[in-house]
mmCIF file of C-alpha atoms in Angstrom:
data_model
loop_
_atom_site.group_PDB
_atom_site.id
_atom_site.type_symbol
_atom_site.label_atom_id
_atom_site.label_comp_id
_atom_site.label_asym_id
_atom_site.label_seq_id
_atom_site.Cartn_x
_atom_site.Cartn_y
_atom_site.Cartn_z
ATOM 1 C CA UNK A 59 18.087 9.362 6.420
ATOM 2 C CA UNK A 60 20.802 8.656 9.246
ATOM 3 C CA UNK A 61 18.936 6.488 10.722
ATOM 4 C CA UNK A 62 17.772 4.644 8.093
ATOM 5 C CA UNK A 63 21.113 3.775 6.881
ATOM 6 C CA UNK A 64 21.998 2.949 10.385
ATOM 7 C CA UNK A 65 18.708 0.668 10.941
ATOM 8 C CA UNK A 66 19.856 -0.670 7.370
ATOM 9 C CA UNK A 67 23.619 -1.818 8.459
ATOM 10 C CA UNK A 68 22.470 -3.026 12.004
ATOM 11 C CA UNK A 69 19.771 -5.039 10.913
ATOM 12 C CA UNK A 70 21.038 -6.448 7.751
ATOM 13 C CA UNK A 71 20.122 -9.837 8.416
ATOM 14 C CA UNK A 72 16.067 -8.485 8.587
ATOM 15 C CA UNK A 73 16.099 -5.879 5.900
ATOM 16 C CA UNK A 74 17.434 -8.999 3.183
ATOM 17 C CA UNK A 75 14.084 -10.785 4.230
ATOM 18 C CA UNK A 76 11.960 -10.718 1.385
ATOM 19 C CA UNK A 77 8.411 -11.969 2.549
ATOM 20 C CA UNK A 78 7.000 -14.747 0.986
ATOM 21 C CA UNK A 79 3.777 -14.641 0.098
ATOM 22 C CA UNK A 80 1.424 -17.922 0.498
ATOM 23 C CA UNK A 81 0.228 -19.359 -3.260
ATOM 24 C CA UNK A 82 -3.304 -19.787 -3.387
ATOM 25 C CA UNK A 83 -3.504 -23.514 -2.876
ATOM 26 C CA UNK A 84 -1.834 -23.027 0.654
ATOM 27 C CA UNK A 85 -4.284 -20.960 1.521
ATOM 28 C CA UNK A 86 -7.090 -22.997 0.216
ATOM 29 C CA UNK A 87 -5.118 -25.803 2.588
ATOM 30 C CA UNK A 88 -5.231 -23.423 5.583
ATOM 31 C CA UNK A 89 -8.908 -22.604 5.320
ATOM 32 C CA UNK A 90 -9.889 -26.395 5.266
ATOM 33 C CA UNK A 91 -7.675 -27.402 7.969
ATOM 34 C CA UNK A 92 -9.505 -24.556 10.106
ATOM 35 C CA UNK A 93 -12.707 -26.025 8.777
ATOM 36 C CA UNK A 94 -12.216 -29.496 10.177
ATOM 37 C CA UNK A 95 -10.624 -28.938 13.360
ATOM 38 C CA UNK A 96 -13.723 -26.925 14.132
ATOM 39 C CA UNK A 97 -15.592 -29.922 12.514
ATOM 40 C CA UNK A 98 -13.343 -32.710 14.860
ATOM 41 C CA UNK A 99 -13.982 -30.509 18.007
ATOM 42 C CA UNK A 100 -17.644 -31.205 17.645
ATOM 43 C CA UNK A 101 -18.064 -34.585 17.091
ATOM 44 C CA UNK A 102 -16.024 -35.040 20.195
ATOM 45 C CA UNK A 103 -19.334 -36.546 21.669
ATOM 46 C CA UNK A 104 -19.796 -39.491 23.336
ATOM 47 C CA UNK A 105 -20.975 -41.958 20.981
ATOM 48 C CA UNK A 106 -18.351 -44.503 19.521
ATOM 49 C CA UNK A 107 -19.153 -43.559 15.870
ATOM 50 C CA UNK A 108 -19.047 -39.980 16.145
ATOM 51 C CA UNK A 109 -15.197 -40.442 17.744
ATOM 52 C CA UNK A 110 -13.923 -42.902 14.856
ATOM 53 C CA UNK A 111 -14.712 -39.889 12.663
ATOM 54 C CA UNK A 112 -13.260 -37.588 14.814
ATOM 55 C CA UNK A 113 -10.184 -39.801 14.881
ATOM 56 C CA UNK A 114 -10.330 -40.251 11.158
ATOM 57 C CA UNK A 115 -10.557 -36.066 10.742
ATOM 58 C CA UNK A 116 -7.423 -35.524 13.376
ATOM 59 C CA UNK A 117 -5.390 -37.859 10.559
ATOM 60 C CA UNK A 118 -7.032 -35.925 7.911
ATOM 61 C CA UNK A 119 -6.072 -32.451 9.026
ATOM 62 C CA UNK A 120 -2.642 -33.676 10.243
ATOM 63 C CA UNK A 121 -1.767 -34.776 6.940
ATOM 64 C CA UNK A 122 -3.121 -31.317 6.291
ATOM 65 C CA UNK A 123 -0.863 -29.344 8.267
ATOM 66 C CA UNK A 124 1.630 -31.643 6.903
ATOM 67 C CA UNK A 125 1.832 -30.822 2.804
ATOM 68 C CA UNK A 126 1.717 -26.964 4.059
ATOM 69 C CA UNK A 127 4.352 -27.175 6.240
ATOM 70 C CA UNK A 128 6.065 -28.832 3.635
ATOM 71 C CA UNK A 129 4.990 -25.732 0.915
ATOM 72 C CA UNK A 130 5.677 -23.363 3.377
ATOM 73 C CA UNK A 131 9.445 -25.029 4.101
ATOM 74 C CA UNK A 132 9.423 -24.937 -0.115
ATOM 75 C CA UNK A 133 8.509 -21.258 -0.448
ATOM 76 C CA UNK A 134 11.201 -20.302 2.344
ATOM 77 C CA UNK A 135 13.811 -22.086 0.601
ATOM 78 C CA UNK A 136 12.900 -21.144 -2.922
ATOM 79 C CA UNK A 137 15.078 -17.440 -4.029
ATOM 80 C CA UNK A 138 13.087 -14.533 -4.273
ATOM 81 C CA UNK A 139 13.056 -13.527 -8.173
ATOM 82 C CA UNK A 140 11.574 -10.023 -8.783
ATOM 83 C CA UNK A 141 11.119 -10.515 -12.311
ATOM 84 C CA UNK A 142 8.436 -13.815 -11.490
ATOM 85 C CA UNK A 143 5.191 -13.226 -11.296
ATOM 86 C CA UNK A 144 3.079 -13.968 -7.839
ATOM 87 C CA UNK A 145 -0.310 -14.548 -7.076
ATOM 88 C CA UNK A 146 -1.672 -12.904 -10.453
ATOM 89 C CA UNK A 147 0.633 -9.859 -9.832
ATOM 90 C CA UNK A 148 3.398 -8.606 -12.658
ATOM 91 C CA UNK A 149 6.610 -9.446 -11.880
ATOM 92 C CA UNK A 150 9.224 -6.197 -12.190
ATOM 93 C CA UNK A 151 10.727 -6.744 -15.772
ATOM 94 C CA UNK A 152 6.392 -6.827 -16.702
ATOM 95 C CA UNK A 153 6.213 -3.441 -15.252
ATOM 96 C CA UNK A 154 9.355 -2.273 -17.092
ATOM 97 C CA UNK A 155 8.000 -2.838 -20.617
ATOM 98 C CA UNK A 156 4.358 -1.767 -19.374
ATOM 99 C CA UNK A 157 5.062 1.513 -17.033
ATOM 100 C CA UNK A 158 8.106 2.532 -19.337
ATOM 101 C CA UNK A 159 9.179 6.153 -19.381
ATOM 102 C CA UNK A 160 8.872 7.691 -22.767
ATOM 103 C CA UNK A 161 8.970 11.316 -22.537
ATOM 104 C CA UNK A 162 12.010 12.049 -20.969
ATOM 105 C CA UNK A 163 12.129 15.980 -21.085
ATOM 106 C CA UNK A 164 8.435 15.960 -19.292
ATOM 107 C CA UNK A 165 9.829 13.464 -16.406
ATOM 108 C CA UNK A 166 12.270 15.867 -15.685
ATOM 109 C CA UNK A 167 10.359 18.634 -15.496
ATOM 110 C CA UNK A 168 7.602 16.898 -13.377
ATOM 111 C CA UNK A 169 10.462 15.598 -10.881
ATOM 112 C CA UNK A 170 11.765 19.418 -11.038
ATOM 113 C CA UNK A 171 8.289 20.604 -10.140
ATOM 114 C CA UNK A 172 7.254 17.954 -7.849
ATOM 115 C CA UNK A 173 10.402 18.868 -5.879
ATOM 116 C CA UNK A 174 10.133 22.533 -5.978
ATOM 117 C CA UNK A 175 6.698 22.491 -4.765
ATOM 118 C CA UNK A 176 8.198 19.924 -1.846
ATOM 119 C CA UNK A 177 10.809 22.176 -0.696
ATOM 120 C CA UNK A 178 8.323 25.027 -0.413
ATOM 121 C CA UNK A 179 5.808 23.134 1.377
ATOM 122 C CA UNK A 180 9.126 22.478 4.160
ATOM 123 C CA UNK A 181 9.700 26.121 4.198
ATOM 124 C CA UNK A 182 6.527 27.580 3.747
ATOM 125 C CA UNK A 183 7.011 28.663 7.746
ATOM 126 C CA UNK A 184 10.315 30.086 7.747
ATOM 127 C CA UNK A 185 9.149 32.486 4.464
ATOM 128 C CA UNK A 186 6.531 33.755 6.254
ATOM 129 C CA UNK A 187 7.664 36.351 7.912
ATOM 130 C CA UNK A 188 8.872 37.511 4.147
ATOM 131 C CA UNK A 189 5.909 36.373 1.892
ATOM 132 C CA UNK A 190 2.762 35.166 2.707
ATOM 133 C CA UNK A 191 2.500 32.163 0.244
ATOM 134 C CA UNK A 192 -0.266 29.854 1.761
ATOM 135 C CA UNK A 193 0.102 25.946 0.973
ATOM 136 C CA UNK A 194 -2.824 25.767 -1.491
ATOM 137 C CA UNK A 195 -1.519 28.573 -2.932
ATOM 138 C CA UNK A 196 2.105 26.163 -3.578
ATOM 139 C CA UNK A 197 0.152 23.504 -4.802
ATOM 140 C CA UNK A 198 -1.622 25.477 -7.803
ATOM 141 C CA UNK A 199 1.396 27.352 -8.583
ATOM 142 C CA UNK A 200 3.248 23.890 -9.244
ATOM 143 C CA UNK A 201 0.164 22.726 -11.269
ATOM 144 C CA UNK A 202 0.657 25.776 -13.749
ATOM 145 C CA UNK A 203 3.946 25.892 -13.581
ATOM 146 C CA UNK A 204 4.080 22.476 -15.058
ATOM 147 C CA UNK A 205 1.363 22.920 -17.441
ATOM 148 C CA UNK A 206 3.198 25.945 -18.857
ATOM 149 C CA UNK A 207 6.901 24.342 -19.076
ATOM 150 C CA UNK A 208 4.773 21.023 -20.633
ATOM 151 C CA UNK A 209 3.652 23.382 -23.367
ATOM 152 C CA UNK A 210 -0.058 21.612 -23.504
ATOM 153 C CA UNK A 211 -2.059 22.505 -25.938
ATOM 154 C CA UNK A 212 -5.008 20.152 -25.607
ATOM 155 C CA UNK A 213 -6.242 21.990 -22.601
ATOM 156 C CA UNK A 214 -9.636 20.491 -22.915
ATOM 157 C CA UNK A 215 -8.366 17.017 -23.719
ATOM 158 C CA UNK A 216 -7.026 17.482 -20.210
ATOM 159 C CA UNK A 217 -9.685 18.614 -18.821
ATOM 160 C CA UNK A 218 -12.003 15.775 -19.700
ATOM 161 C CA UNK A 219 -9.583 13.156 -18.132
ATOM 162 C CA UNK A 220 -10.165 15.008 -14.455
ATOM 163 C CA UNK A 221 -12.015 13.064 -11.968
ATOM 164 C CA UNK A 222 -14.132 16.067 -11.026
ATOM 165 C CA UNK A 223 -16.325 13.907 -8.836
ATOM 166 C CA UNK A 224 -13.611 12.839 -6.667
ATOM 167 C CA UNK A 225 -12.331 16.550 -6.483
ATOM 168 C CA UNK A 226 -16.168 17.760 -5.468
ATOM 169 C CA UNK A 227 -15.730 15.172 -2.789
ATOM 170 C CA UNK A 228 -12.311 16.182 -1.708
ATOM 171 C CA UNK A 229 -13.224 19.949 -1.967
ATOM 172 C CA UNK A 230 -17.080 19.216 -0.105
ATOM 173 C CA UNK A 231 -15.184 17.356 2.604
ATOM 174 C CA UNK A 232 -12.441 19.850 3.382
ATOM 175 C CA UNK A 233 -15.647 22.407 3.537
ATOM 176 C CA UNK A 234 -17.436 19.787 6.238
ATOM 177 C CA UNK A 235 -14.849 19.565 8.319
ATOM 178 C CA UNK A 236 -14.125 23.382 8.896
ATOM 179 C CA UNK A 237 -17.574 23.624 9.757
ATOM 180 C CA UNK A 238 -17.389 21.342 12.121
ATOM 181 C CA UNK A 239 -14.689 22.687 13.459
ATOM 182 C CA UNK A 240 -16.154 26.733 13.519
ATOM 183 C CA UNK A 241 -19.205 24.809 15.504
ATOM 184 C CA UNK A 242 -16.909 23.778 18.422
ATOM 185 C CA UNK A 243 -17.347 19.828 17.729
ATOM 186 C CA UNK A 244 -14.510 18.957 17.353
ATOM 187 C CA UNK A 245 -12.861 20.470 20.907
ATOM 188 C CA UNK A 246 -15.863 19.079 22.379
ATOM 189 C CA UNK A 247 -15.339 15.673 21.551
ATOM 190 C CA UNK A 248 -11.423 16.097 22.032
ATOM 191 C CA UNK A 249 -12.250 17.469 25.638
ATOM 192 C CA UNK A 250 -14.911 14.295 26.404
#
């Protein structure tokens, strides 16, 4: 945290920087000027017709570079508004009315939870020596924890909306990889 706040005050200047991000016609502009400069650098041949186009293509694609330099100067010079929308994306006051809180008692339990379960994860080694609480152990104790203070009653309602494919793949993978690692494969390609 200290040294964010320090990074924060001693480079000012870079943290205001809001990146801009290219509109799609720029790009589009961009892809064709890489398109015919390839295009230009073969026709550099030596017959006469085949360098009046190439002459005519190094105007094109100058003119090119041109009208993006002169979006690009645009976009720089243009204030960043967070509420605007960019390149398809929902601008901040979208998200508001969208993403809004409405259960305010069950936000602060969750935040009350999530941080609990946080903490213990930080001082899971230092209570060891006391009680033996492993980290998947944390985890599931948070999970009920907040399913009891929620007061759910839909239980299988809930259930239905688990991705229990991505959790067999989670759960299948954890299982690989300590396999793996019983087998000796994974020193032996740390040692190669």
């Amino acid at each position: 945290v200290v040294t964010f706040v320090f990074f924060k005050f001693y480079y000012k200047k870079e943290f205001n920087i809001v990146p801009k991000l290219a509109s799609p016609q720029t790009l589009q502009q961009q892809r064709e000027i890489e398109i015919w400069t390839k295009t230009a650098r073969r026709m550099a041949g030596g017959i006469p017709e085949e360098r009046q186009v190439a002459e005519m293509l190094q105007g094109f694609i100058a003119n090119l570079k041109n009208q993006v330099d002169a979006a690009n100067l645009e976009a720089a010079n243009e204030e960043f508004d967070p509420d605007r929308t960019y390149r398809g994306l929902p601008g901040m006051a979208e998200l508001r009315a969208q993403c809004k809180i409405t259960d305010r008692r069950l936000f602060v339990m969750c935040v009350s939870v999530l941080s609990l379960v946080v903490g213990l994860f930080f001082v899971e080694n230092f209570l060891s020596e006391w009680v033996h609480l492993p980290l998947p152990w944390v985890a599931i104790i948070g999970s009920l924890m907040l399913m009891v203070l929620a007061d759910i009653h839909d239980m299988e309602g809930l259930l239905h909306k688990v991705e229990w494919s991505t959790l067999i793949f989670f759960g299948s993978l954890f299982v690989l990889m300590e396999g793996v690692d019983r087998l000796g494969l994974i020193d032996y390609i740390g040692e190669a």
